[in-house]
Coordinates of C-alpha atoms in Angstrom, one line a residue:
Chain A
M20 CA 0.0 0.0 0.0
Q21 CA 2.7 2.4 1.1
R22 CA 4.7 1.5 -2.1
R23 CA 1.7 2.3 -4.2
I24 CA 1.3 5.8 -2.7
G25 CA 5.0 6.4 -3.3
Q26 CA 4.6 5.3 -6.9
S27 CA 1.6 7.6 -7.3
I28 CA 3.5 10.6 -5.9
K29 CA 6.3 9.9 -8.3
L30 CA 4.0 9.6 -11.2
I31 CA 2.2 12.9 -10.3
L32 CA 5.5 14.7 -10.0
L33 CA 6.6 13.3 -13.4
I34 CA 3.4 14.3 -15.1
L35 CA 3.7 17.8 -13.5
G36 CA 7.3 18.1 -14.8
A37 CA 6.3 16.9 -18.2
F38 CA 3.5 19.4 -18.4
L39 CA 5.7 22.3 -17.4
M40 CA 8.2 21.3 -20.1
M41 CA 5.5 20.8 -22.7
F42 CA 3.3 23.9 -21.9
P43 CA 5.3 26.4 -24.1
F44 CA 5.1 24.0 -27.0
I45 CA 1.3 23.5 -26.5
W46 CA 0.9 27.2 -26.2
M47 CA 2.9 27.7 -29.4
L48 CA 0.9 25.1 -31.3
A49 CA -2.5 26.5 -30.0
T50 CA -1.6 30.1 -30.7
S51 CA -0.4 29.2 -34.3
L52 CA -4.0 28.2 -34.9
K53 CA -5.7 31.3 -33.5
T54 CA -7.0 34.4 -35.2
L55 CA -5.1 37.6 -34.3
P56 CA -7.8 38.8 -31.8
E57 CA -7.8 35.4 -30.1
A58 CA -4.0 35.4 -29.9
T59 CA -3.9 38.9 -28.3
A60 CA -7.0 38.6 -26.1
I61 CA -6.8 39.5 -22.4
P62 CA -7.4 37.4 -20.4
P63 CA -5.6 34.8 -22.7
I64 CA -7.6 32.1 -24.4
M65 CA -6.1 28.6 -24.4
F66 CA -7.6 27.1 -27.5
P67 CA -9.0 28.8 -30.7
E68 CA -12.7 28.4 -31.5
T69 CA -12.0 27.1 -35.0
P70 CA -8.4 26.2 -35.9
Q71 CA -6.9 28.6 -38.4
F72 CA -4.8 26.3 -40.6
G73 CA -4.6 29.1 -43.1
N74 CA -2.0 30.8 -40.7
Y75 CA 0.5 28.2 -41.9
L76 CA 0.0 29.0 -45.6
E77 CA 0.3 32.7 -44.8
A78 CA 3.5 32.1 -42.8
L79 CA 5.0 30.1 -45.6
Q80 CA 4.4 32.9 -48.0
V81 CA 6.0 35.6 -45.8
A82 CA 9.4 33.9 -45.5
P83 CA 11.2 31.3 -47.7
F84 CA 11.1 28.5 -45.2
G85 CA 11.8 25.9 -47.9
L86 CA 15.1 27.6 -48.6
Y87 CA 15.9 27.9 -44.9
L88 CA 15.1 24.2 -44.5
R89 CA 17.4 23.3 -47.4
N90 CA 20.2 25.4 -45.9
S91 CA 19.8 23.9 -42.5
I92 CA 19.9 20.4 -43.9
L93 CA 22.9 21.3 -46.0
V94 CA 24.8 23.0 -43.2
A95 CA 24.0 20.4 -40.5
G96 CA 24.5 17.5 -42.8
I97 CA 27.8 18.5 -44.3
A98 CA 29.1 19.7 -41.0
T99 CA 28.2 16.3 -39.4
L100 CA 29.9 14.3 -42.1
L101 CA 33.0 16.4 -42.0
T102 CA 33.1 16.4 -38.2
L103 CA 32.8 12.6 -38.2
A104 CA 35.6 12.2 -40.7
L105 CA 37.9 14.6 -38.8
T106 CA 37.1 13.1 -35.4
V107 CA 37.6 9.5 -36.6
L108 CA 40.9 10.2 -38.4
A109 CA 42.3 12.2 -35.5
A110 CA 41.3 9.6 -32.9
Y111 CA 42.6 6.8 -35.1
A112 CA 46.0 8.5 -35.4
F113 CA 46.1 9.1 -31.6
T114 CA 45.3 5.4 -31.0
I115 CA 47.4 3.6 -33.6
Y116 CA 50.5 5.6 -34.4
E117 CA 53.5 6.5 -32.3
F118 CA 54.9 9.9 -33.3
R119 CA 56.9 12.8 -31.8
G120 CA 54.8 15.2 -29.8
K121 CA 51.8 12.9 -29.7
T122 CA 51.1 13.5 -26.0
V123 CA 51.5 17.3 -26.3
M124 CA 49.2 17.3 -29.3
F125 CA 46.6 15.3 -27.6
F126 CA 46.7 17.6 -24.5
L127 CA 46.3 20.6 -26.8
C128 CA 43.3 18.8 -28.3
L129 CA 41.8 18.4 -24.9
A130 CA 42.7 22.0 -23.9
T131 CA 40.4 23.3 -26.6
M132 CA 37.6 21.9 -24.5
M133 CA 38.5 24.4 -21.7
I134 CA 37.8 27.5 -23.9
P135 CA 34.2 28.6 -24.0
S136 CA 33.1 28.8 -27.7
E137 CA 31.8 32.4 -27.2
L138 CA 35.4 33.5 -26.7
L139 CA 36.4 32.3 -30.1
I140 CA 33.6 33.9 -32.0
I141 CA 35.3 37.3 -32.7
Q142 CA 38.6 35.7 -33.6
N143 CA 36.9 33.2 -35.9
F144 CA 34.9 36.0 -37.5
I145 CA 38.1 38.0 -38.2
T146 CA 39.7 34.9 -39.8
I147 CA 36.8 34.1 -42.1
S148 CA 36.4 37.7 -43.2
K149 CA 40.1 37.8 -44.2
L150 CA 39.4 34.6 -46.2
H151 CA 36.3 36.4 -47.7
W152 CA 34.1 33.7 -46.3
V153 CA 31.5 36.0 -44.9
N154 CA 28.1 35.0 -46.2
T155 CA 29.3 31.6 -47.5
F156 CA 28.4 28.1 -46.4
Q157 CA 32.1 27.2 -45.8
G158 CA 32.3 30.2 -43.5
I159 CA 29.4 28.8 -41.5
I160 CA 30.6 25.2 -41.5
I161 CA 34.4 25.0 -41.4
P162 CA 35.2 26.8 -38.1
T163 CA 32.8 24.5 -36.2
L164 CA 34.2 21.1 -37.4
A165 CA 37.0 20.2 -34.9
S166 CA 35.9 19.0 -31.5
G167 CA 38.4 18.1 -28.9
F168 CA 35.8 16.4 -26.9
Y169 CA 34.6 14.1 -29.7
I170 CA 38.2 13.2 -30.6
Y171 CA 38.9 12.3 -27.0
M172 CA 35.7 10.3 -26.8
M173 CA 36.3 8.4 -30.1
R174 CA 39.9 7.7 -29.0
E175 CA 38.6 6.1 -25.8
Y176 CA 36.4 3.8 -27.9
F177 CA 39.2 2.9 -30.3
M178 CA 41.6 2.1 -27.5
Q179 CA 39.2 -0.6 -26.3
I180 CA 39.9 -2.6 -29.5
P181 CA 42.7 -5.0 -28.7
S182 CA 45.9 -4.1 -30.5
V183 CA 46.3 -7.8 -31.4
L184 CA 43.5 -7.3 -34.0
Y185 CA 45.7 -4.6 -35.6
K186 CA 48.5 -7.1 -35.8
A187 CA 46.3 -9.8 -37.2
A188 CA 45.0 -7.5 -39.8
K189 CA 48.6 -6.5 -40.7
V190 CA 49.5 -10.1 -41.3
D191 CA 46.3 -10.6 -43.3
G192 CA 47.4 -7.9 -45.7
C193 CA 45.0 -5.2 -44.5
G194 CA 46.5 -1.6 -44.7
D195 CA 45.9 1.1 -42.1
F196 CA 43.0 2.9 -43.9
R197 CA 41.4 -0.4 -44.7
Y198 CA 41.7 -1.5 -41.1
L199 CA 40.0 1.7 -40.0
M200 CA 37.1 1.2 -42.5
R201 CA 36.7 -2.5 -42.2
I202 CA 37.5 -3.2 -38.5
M203 CA 37.5 -0.1 -36.4
L204 CA 34.4 1.7 -37.8
P205 CA 32.1 -1.4 -37.8
M206 CA 33.2 -2.3 -34.3
N207 CA 32.4 1.2 -33.1
K208 CA 29.3 2.0 -35.1
N209 CA 27.3 2.9 -32.0
A210 CA 29.8 5.5 -30.9
I211 CA 30.0 7.0 -34.4
A212 CA 26.2 7.1 -34.6
T213 CA 26.1 8.9 -31.2
I214 CA 28.6 11.5 -32.2
G215 CA 26.9 12.0 -35.6
I216 CA 23.5 12.6 -34.0
L217 CA 24.8 14.9 -31.3
T218 CA 26.7 16.9 -33.9
F219 CA 23.7 17.1 -36.2
I220 CA 21.5 18.4 -33.3
S221 CA 24.0 21.0 -32.1
Q222 CA 24.6 22.2 -35.7
W223 CA 20.9 22.5 -36.3
N224 CA 20.4 24.4 -33.1
S225 CA 23.4 26.7 -33.4
F226 CA 22.4 30.3 -33.7
I227 CA 25.0 33.0 -33.0
W228 CA 27.6 31.9 -35.5
P229 CA 25.4 31.3 -38.5
L230 CA 23.6 34.6 -37.6
M231 CA 27.0 36.5 -37.9
V232 CA 28.1 34.8 -41.0
A233 CA 24.9 34.6 -43.1
K234 CA 24.0 38.0 -44.6
D235 CA 21.0 37.1 -46.9
D236 CA 18.2 34.6 -47.2
S237 CA 20.2 32.3 -49.5
H238 CA 22.6 31.4 -46.6
R239 CA 20.2 31.7 -43.7
V240 CA 19.4 28.5 -41.7
M241 CA 16.0 27.9 -40.1
A242 CA 17.0 29.3 -36.6
I243 CA 18.0 32.7 -38.0
G244 CA 15.3 32.6 -40.7
L245 CA 12.8 32.7 -37.8
L246 CA 14.4 35.8 -36.4
H247 CA 14.0 37.7 -39.7
F248 CA 10.5 36.3 -40.1
R249 CA 9.6 37.7 -36.7
D250 CA 10.7 41.2 -37.8
A251 CA 8.6 40.9 -41.0
V252 CA 5.4 40.1 -39.1
S253 CA 6.3 41.7 -35.8
S254 CA 2.7 42.4 -34.8
Q255 CA 1.1 39.1 -35.8
V256 CA 1.8 36.7 -32.9
N257 CA -0.3 33.9 -34.5
L258 CA 1.8 34.0 -37.6
Q259 CA 5.0 34.1 -35.6
M260 CA 3.9 30.9 -33.7
A261 CA 3.0 29.2 -37.0
G262 CA 6.6 30.0 -38.2
A263 CA 8.1 28.8 -35.0
T264 CA 6.2 25.5 -35.4
I265 CA 7.5 25.1 -38.9
V266 CA 11.0 25.6 -37.7
I267 CA 10.8 23.2 -34.9
L268 CA 9.0 20.4 -36.8
P269 CA 12.1 18.9 -38.6
M270 CA 14.0 18.6 -35.3
L271 CA 11.0 17.1 -33.6
I272 CA 10.8 14.4 -36.3
F273 CA 14.5 13.8 -35.9
Y274 CA 14.2 13.4 -32.2
L275 CA 11.3 10.9 -32.6
V276 CA 13.2 8.8 -35.1
F277 CA 16.5 8.7 -33.2
R278 CA 15.0 8.9 -29.7
K279 CA 16.7 5.8 -28.4
Q280 CA 20.2 6.6 -29.7
I281 CA 19.9 10.2 -28.4
I282 CA 19.1 9.1 -24.9
E283 CA 21.9 6.5 -25.0
G284 CA 24.3 9.0 -26.4
V285 CA 23.6 11.6 -23.9
S286 CA 23.9 9.2 -20.9
R287 CA 27.1 7.7 -22.5
G288 CA 28.9 10.9 -23.3
G289 CA 27.6 12.7 -20.2
I290 CA 26.9 15.8 -22.3
K291 CA 24.0 18.0 -23.1
G292 CA 21.8 17.0 -26.0
Chain B
M4 CA 59.9 -23.7 -47.0
E5 CA 63.1 -23.8 -45.0
L6 CA 63.5 -20.9 -42.6
R7 CA 66.9 -19.6 -41.8
L8 CA 67.9 -17.0 -39.3
K9 CA 71.4 -15.5 -39.4
N10 CA 72.5 -13.9 -36.2
L11 CA 69.1 -12.4 -35.6
V12 CA 69.3 -9.9 -32.7
K13 CA 66.5 -7.9 -31.0
D14 CA 67.4 -5.4 -28.3
F15 CA 64.8 -3.7 -26.1
T16 CA 66.3 -0.6 -24.4
G17 CA 69.4 -2.1 -23.0
T18 CA 68.4 -5.7 -22.7
R19 CA 69.0 -8.3 -25.4
A20 CA 65.7 -10.1 -25.9
V21 CA 66.8 -12.4 -28.7
D22 CA 70.1 -13.6 -30.2
T23 CA 69.6 -16.6 -32.4
G24 CA 73.1 -17.2 -33.9
E25 CA 72.7 -19.4 -36.9
L26 CA 69.4 -21.2 -36.8
T27 CA 67.6 -23.3 -39.4
I28 CA 64.0 -24.4 -39.1
L29 CA 63.1 -27.5 -41.0
D30 CA 61.0 -27.4 -44.2
G31 CA 57.6 -29.0 -43.8
K32 CA 58.0 -29.9 -40.2
L33 CA 56.4 -28.8 -36.9
T34 CA 59.0 -27.0 -34.8
G35 CA 58.4 -26.1 -31.2
L36 CA 59.9 -22.8 -29.8
L37 CA 60.1 -23.7 -26.1
G38 CA 61.2 -21.8 -23.1
P39 CA 60.1 -20.2 -19.9
S40 CA 58.1 -16.9 -19.9
G41 CA 60.2 -14.0 -21.0
C42 CA 62.8 -16.1 -22.8
G43 CA 62.2 -14.3 -26.1
K44 CA 60.3 -17.0 -27.9
S45 CA 57.3 -14.9 -28.7
T46 CA 59.6 -12.0 -29.7
L47 CA 61.4 -14.4 -32.1
L48 CA 58.0 -15.4 -33.6
Y49 CA 57.1 -11.7 -34.1
L50 CA 60.5 -11.1 -35.8
I51 CA 59.8 -14.0 -38.2
S52 CA 56.3 -12.6 -38.8
G53 CA 57.6 -9.1 -39.5
L54 CA 55.5 -7.5 -36.8
Q55 CA 58.7 -6.5 -35.1
K56 CA 61.9 -5.3 -36.7
P57 CA 65.2 -7.0 -35.7
T58 CA 68.1 -4.9 -34.4
S59 CA 70.4 -6.8 -36.7
G60 CA 70.7 -10.0 -38.6
R61 CA 68.8 -11.5 -41.5
I62 CA 65.8 -13.8 -42.0
Y63 CA 65.5 -16.1 -45.1
F64 CA 62.5 -18.0 -46.3
G65 CA 64.3 -20.5 -48.5
D66 CA 66.5 -18.3 -50.6
R67 CA 64.3 -15.2 -50.2
D68 CA 65.6 -12.5 -47.8
V69 CA 62.5 -11.3 -46.1
T70 CA 64.2 -9.2 -43.4
D71 CA 63.0 -5.9 -44.8
L72 CA 59.5 -7.0 -46.0
P73 CA 56.4 -6.0 -44.1
P74 CA 54.3 -8.9 -42.6
E75 CA 51.7 -9.0 -45.5
K76 CA 54.5 -9.6 -48.1
R77 CA 56.1 -12.5 -46.2
E78 CA 53.5 -15.2 -47.0
I79 CA 53.0 -16.2 -43.4
G80 CA 50.0 -17.2 -41.4
L81 CA 49.9 -16.2 -37.7
V82 CA 47.7 -17.6 -35.0
F83 CA 47.5 -15.6 -31.8
Q84 CA 47.1 -16.8 -28.2
N85 CA 43.7 -15.2 -27.9
Y86 CA 42.7 -16.0 -31.5
A87 CA 42.3 -12.3 -32.5
L88 CA 39.1 -13.0 -34.6
Y89 CA 37.2 -9.9 -35.8
P90 CA 34.1 -9.9 -33.6
H91 CA 31.8 -8.2 -36.0
M92 CA 32.4 -10.6 -38.8
T93 CA 31.0 -14.1 -39.3
V94 CA 33.3 -17.1 -39.3
A95 CA 33.2 -17.2 -43.1
Q96 CA 34.0 -13.5 -43.3
N97 CA 36.9 -14.0 -40.8
I98 CA 38.4 -16.8 -42.8
A99 CA 37.9 -14.9 -46.1
F100 CA 39.4 -11.7 -44.9
P101 CA 43.0 -12.3 -46.0
L102 CA 41.7 -13.2 -49.5
V103 CA 39.4 -10.2 -49.7
N104 CA 42.3 -8.0 -48.9
R105 CA 44.2 -9.6 -51.8
K106 CA 41.3 -9.0 -54.1
V107 CA 40.9 -12.7 -54.9
K108 CA 37.8 -13.4 -57.0
K109 CA 34.5 -14.0 -55.2
A110 CA 34.0 -17.6 -56.4
E111 CA 37.5 -18.6 -55.5
I112 CA 37.2 -17.0 -52.0
R113 CA 34.0 -19.1 -51.5
E114 CA 35.7 -22.2 -52.6
R115 CA 38.9 -21.8 -50.5
T116 CA 36.9 -20.7 -47.4
A117 CA 34.8 -23.9 -47.7
K118 CA 37.9 -26.0 -48.1
M119 CA 39.6 -24.5 -45.1
A120 CA 36.4 -24.9 -43.0
S121 CA 36.3 -28.6 -43.8
L122 CA 40.1 -28.9 -43.1
V123 CA 39.6 -27.6 -39.5
Q124 CA 36.1 -29.2 -39.3
I125 CA 33.9 -26.1 -38.7
E126 CA 31.7 -26.3 -41.8
E127 CA 28.5 -26.0 -39.8
L128 CA 29.7 -22.8 -38.0
L129 CA 30.4 -20.6 -41.0
N130 CA 27.5 -18.2 -40.3
R131 CA 28.1 -17.8 -36.6
K132 CA 29.9 -14.8 -35.0
P133 CA 33.0 -15.5 -32.9
N134 CA 31.3 -14.8 -29.6
Q135 CA 28.9 -17.7 -30.3
L136 CA 31.8 -20.2 -30.5
S137 CA 33.8 -22.1 -27.8
G138 CA 37.5 -21.5 -27.3
G139 CA 38.4 -24.5 -29.3
Q140 CA 36.2 -23.6 -32.2
Q141 CA 37.6 -20.0 -32.2
Q142 CA 41.0 -21.5 -32.4
R143 CA 40.0 -23.6 -35.4
V144 CA 38.7 -20.5 -37.1
A145 CA 42.0 -18.7 -36.4
I146 CA 43.9 -21.5 -37.9
A147 CA 41.7 -21.6 -41.0
R148 CA 42.2 -17.8 -41.4
A149 CA 46.0 -18.2 -41.1
L150 CA 46.1 -21.1 -43.7
V151 CA 43.6 -19.8 -46.2
K152 CA 46.2 -17.6 -48.0
R153 CA 48.4 -20.7 -48.4
P154 CA 51.3 -19.3 -46.4
E155 CA 54.8 -20.6 -46.7
I156 CA 55.2 -20.6 -42.9
L157 CA 52.5 -21.0 -40.2
L158 CA 53.3 -19.3 -36.9
L159 CA 51.4 -20.3 -33.8
D160 CA 51.9 -18.1 -30.7
E161 CA 50.9 -20.1 -27.6
P162 CA 47.8 -21.3 -29.3
L163 CA 46.6 -23.7 -26.6
S164 CA 47.2 -21.7 -23.4
N165 CA 43.7 -20.1 -23.3
L166 CA 42.0 -23.5 -23.5
D167 CA 41.0 -25.8 -20.7
A168 CA 42.9 -29.1 -20.1
R169 CA 40.7 -31.4 -22.1
L170 CA 40.4 -29.1 -25.1
R171 CA 44.1 -28.5 -25.0
L172 CA 44.8 -32.2 -25.6
E173 CA 42.2 -32.3 -28.4
M174 CA 43.5 -29.1 -30.1
R175 CA 47.1 -30.1 -30.0
E176 CA 46.3 -33.3 -31.8
E177 CA 44.3 -31.3 -34.2
I178 CA 47.2 -28.9 -34.9
R179 CA 49.4 -31.9 -35.5
R180 CA 46.8 -33.4 -37.9
I181 CA 46.3 -30.2 -39.8
Q182 CA 50.1 -29.6 -40.0
T183 CA 50.6 -33.1 -41.4
E184 CA 47.8 -32.8 -43.9
T185 CA 48.9 -29.5 -45.3
G186 CA 52.6 -30.1 -44.9
V187 CA 53.2 -26.4 -44.1
T188 CA 56.3 -25.4 -42.3
T189 CA 55.1 -24.6 -38.8
V190 CA 56.6 -22.8 -35.8
F191 CA 54.8 -23.4 -32.5
V192 CA 55.6 -21.2 -29.5
T193 CA 54.9 -22.7 -26.1
H194 CA 56.1 -22.7 -22.5
D195 CA 54.6 -26.1 -21.9
Q196 CA 57.3 -28.8 -22.3
E197 CA 54.8 -31.6 -22.5
E198 CA 53.0 -29.8 -25.4
A199 CA 56.2 -29.4 -27.2
M200 CA 57.4 -33.0 -26.5
S201 CA 54.1 -34.5 -27.7
I202 CA 53.5 -33.0 -31.1
T203 CA 56.7 -31.4 -32.5
D204 CA 59.2 -32.9 -34.9
E205 CA 61.9 -30.7 -33.5
I206 CA 62.3 -28.5 -30.4
I207 CA 64.3 -25.3 -30.1
L208 CA 64.7 -24.6 -26.4
M209 CA 65.5 -21.0 -25.5
K210 CA 66.7 -19.3 -22.4
K211 CA 67.2 -15.5 -22.1
G212 CA 67.0 -15.1 -25.8
V213 CA 69.7 -17.6 -26.6
V214 CA 69.1 -21.1 -28.1
Q215 CA 70.2 -23.8 -25.7
Q216 CA 69.5 -26.9 -27.8
Q217 CA 67.8 -27.8 -31.0
C218 CA 66.9 -31.4 -31.8
G219 CA 64.1 -33.9 -31.8
P220 CA 62.0 -34.1 -28.6
Q221 CA 63.2 -37.5 -27.6
Q222 CA 66.8 -36.7 -28.1
M223 CA 66.5 -33.5 -26.1
Y224 CA 65.0 -35.5 -23.3
L225 CA 67.5 -38.2 -23.3
D226 CA 70.6 -36.2 -24.2
P227 CA 70.4 -32.7 -22.7
V228 CA 73.4 -30.4 -23.4
N229 CA 73.2 -28.5 -20.1
Q230 CA 71.5 -28.4 -16.7
F231 CA 68.9 -25.9 -18.0
V232 CA 67.7 -28.2 -20.7
A233 CA 67.7 -31.2 -18.3
S234 CA 65.6 -29.3 -15.8
F235 CA 63.1 -27.8 -18.3
L236 CA 62.1 -31.1 -19.7
G237 CA 60.4 -33.9 -17.7
S238 CA 57.6 -34.1 -15.2
P239 CA 58.2 -34.7 -12.4
P240 CA 61.5 -32.9 -13.0
I241 CA 65.0 -34.1 -12.6
D242 CA 66.7 -34.0 -9.2
Y243 CA 70.3 -32.9 -8.5
F244 CA 72.8 -34.3 -6.1
R245 CA 76.4 -33.6 -5.1
F246 CA 77.8 -37.1 -5.3
P247 CA 81.6 -37.4 -4.9
L248 CA 83.7 -38.7 -7.9
R249 CA 86.6 -41.0 -6.8
D250 CA 88.7 -43.6 -8.5
G251 CA 86.6 -43.5 -11.7
R252 CA 83.4 -44.2 -9.7
L253 CA 80.5 -42.0 -8.7
W254 CA 79.6 -42.6 -5.1
I255 CA 75.8 -42.5 -4.6
T256 CA 76.3 -43.6 -1.0
E257 CA 79.3 -45.0 0.9
G258 CA 78.3 -48.5 -0.1
Y259 CA 76.9 -47.9 -3.6
S260 CA 78.8 -46.6 -6.6
L261 CA 78.6 -46.6 -10.4
P262 CA 81.6 -46.6 -12.8
M263 CA 82.0 -43.2 -14.3
D264 CA 84.8 -42.5 -16.8
V265 CA 85.1 -38.7 -16.7
R266 CA 88.0 -36.3 -16.2
H267 CA 86.8 -33.0 -14.8
E268 CA 88.2 -30.2 -12.7
G269 CA 85.8 -28.5 -10.3
G270 CA 82.5 -29.4 -8.8
I271 CA 80.1 -31.9 -10.3
L272 CA 76.3 -32.0 -10.1
T273 CA 74.6 -35.3 -10.8
G274 CA 71.1 -35.1 -12.3
I275 CA 68.8 -38.2 -11.9
R276 CA 65.5 -38.4 -13.6
P277 CA 62.7 -40.0 -11.4
E278 CA 62.3 -42.8 -13.9
A279 CA 66.0 -43.8 -13.5
W280 CA 65.0 -45.5 -10.2
G281 CA 63.5 -49.0 -10.0
R282 CA 63.0 -51.7 -7.4
G283 CA 66.2 -53.6 -6.7
D284 CA 68.7 -54.3 -4.0
A285 CA 71.5 -51.8 -4.6
L286 CA 70.3 -49.3 -2.0
Q287 CA 67.9 -49.4 1.0
V288 CA 65.8 -46.2 1.3
Q289 CA 63.0 -45.1 3.6
I290 CA 60.0 -43.7 1.8
Q291 CA 58.9 -40.2 2.9
T292 CA 55.9 -39.4 0.8
V293 CA 53.7 -41.4 -1.7
E294 CA 51.7 -39.8 -4.5
H295 CA 49.4 -41.9 -6.7
R296 CA 49.4 -40.4 -10.2
G297 CA 47.2 -42.8 -12.0
K298 CA 49.6 -44.3 -14.5
D299 CA 52.4 -44.6 -11.9
T300 CA 53.3 -43.8 -8.3
L301 CA 55.7 -41.0 -7.2
I302 CA 57.7 -41.6 -4.1
T303 CA 60.2 -39.4 -2.3
F304 CA 63.1 -40.4 -0.1
G305 CA 66.1 -38.8 1.5
L306 CA 69.5 -39.2 -0.4
A307 CA 72.8 -37.4 0.1
G308 CA 71.4 -34.7 2.3
T309 CA 68.6 -33.9 -0.1
R310 CA 65.4 -35.4 -1.4
A311 CA 65.1 -37.7 -4.4
R312 CA 62.0 -38.5 -6.4
A313 CA 61.3 -41.9 -8.0
L314 CA 58.6 -43.3 -10.2
L315 CA 57.4 -46.8 -9.3
D316 CA 55.0 -49.1 -11.1
I317 CA 51.3 -48.4 -10.3
T318 CA 50.9 -52.0 -9.0
D319 CA 53.7 -51.5 -6.5
T320 CA 51.9 -50.8 -3.1
V321 CA 54.2 -48.9 -0.8
R322 CA 53.5 -46.8 2.2
P323 CA 55.2 -43.7 3.8
G324 CA 57.8 -44.8 6.4
E325 CA 58.4 -48.1 4.7
T326 CA 62.0 -49.1 3.7
I327 CA 62.4 -50.5 0.3
G328 CA 65.3 -51.6 -2.0
V329 CA 66.0 -49.5 -5.1
T330 CA 68.5 -49.5 -8.0
L331 CA 69.6 -47.0 -10.7
R332 CA 69.5 -47.3 -14.4
P333 CA 72.7 -45.3 -15.3
Q334 CA 71.5 -44.1 -18.7
F335 CA 69.1 -41.6 -17.0
L336 CA 71.9 -40.1 -15.0
Y337 CA 73.7 -36.9 -16.2
L338 CA 76.7 -35.1 -14.9
F339 CA 77.0 -31.3 -15.1
D340 CA 79.6 -28.7 -14.2
A341 CA 78.4 -27.3 -10.9
E342 CA 79.4 -23.7 -11.9
S343 CA 78.4 -23.4 -15.6
G344 CA 75.8 -26.2 -15.8
V345 CA 77.4 -27.6 -18.9
R346 CA 77.0 -31.3 -19.4
I347 CA 80.1 -33.5 -18.6
R348 CA 80.2 -36.5 -20.8
Q349 CA 82.0 -39.8 -20.2
E350 CA 85.2 -40.5 -22.1
E351 CA 83.8 -43.2 -24.3
E352 CA 80.8 -41.0 -25.3
Q353 CA 83.1 -38.2 -26.7

């Protein structure tokens, strides 16, 4: 009996927590379907009388969300692939090879984790403007690729593979790159999926850097696109919320599809999602 | 393929791990590299495989100098102590891996994989993953993978030490069978003298990186060149005594001596193998302990201020404290220099 009460309290608290987390989303969704008077009414109305799906059509016409979506997929996708390639190759080198300055280089790699990324923004911006990369995709993508933490994490996984497998592969006529592709990667595919998903999410959600680099719609990603959309329809809250819903939708689907791996990855890496 | 090593040396920061001198490993035979842990036998195997580079010296496979070749160009198969199978591949993929790397045609890969699987008798396991196999089965897969590329030399690094006792017996017979069937020149590293004695054509016994003796197992047992070799082979091991040598006779006790035609300056150590003793009336001894070993009975008794071990027939019922008569078969008795451990031979033997 006592246990049942305990269970019930736990459940109530969880539902309460979930509701608090979900309320802004529900409010956004509800508002996006209201008329303007409903959206601005005082006292506030929770749900619209008749859902105004037309808001979405209108929102889609105010800003080029299709273009923003394409840019977001392009930026996050390419950045994820390149980050994975860079991480895997660096971690592999740190695992397999013995070279002069290896320890120092690895510590420098780790040291990059100690610097808050906000500190680097100005320096990075100066660098890319000297390269004339302002308002280009490479300007948005390339400075974000190297991650000391992911290299460290990948190396930990690689180091768990017994070195005798490397020797066996050598004798079997398997070169270093082939060993990476045929043995190391398949044996660590979970870790690679985790890093890939986490990179994709953080790229999708990144805001300040793409905001600084992109100067026109053709390079804007969804997160910034929303900012400009807000300026365009500043007084129409219902359209703003429709736009916000459109922006969030792809990530929501992504979360639903990769839910299991994301939770695993977050608990494994001990990092924010 | 005959394997020749010319003054092969490997140094590890200040210590000499291996120094082979001139060493030839017989073509088409099973050779055991035997020695205690840390004697350099695995290092020597890695030098032959190319996974480690020698400090100096040359390695020849037949007439081919392979010293500067990487492992994959040497035409060797290597089996590791813990098998080193690729856990994410099936048995068939594991066996085929060396062929895939060489871009052999698919049909030929299938055919050769199947042939290897039948040689090591794992046809029904081809679609399993390594973690679904027993240790012995994994070892069979590892051997198949090593042999599938038709190597000139097969190297086995302590292949049986991860198996339990029963499987070890089974697998060592299997290794012998597979070696005989394929006729591949095989080098087998082990620290277990019984393993080496039972299946090899020839044994190379090493100590601190240096070869002590190289010959057939029976000859090594019967005719050791020094005290180390005599001690390393045999279970229960050989016992040593400081018997005095006087007037051309070796005095086991004051009343019992054997003719011994040796000239030697300095101290002499006499080694007696437990099977040298038998029932007789040369010597009366009091039994201290009795151990029934199944196929024979091991007794101990005091002799010349130390303890001697003797093997008696299993039907011989003796009890501790009992006094019995024993005698020695002199051919199982060896003399060594007390300082260097070098064998001292009788005049007529030399």
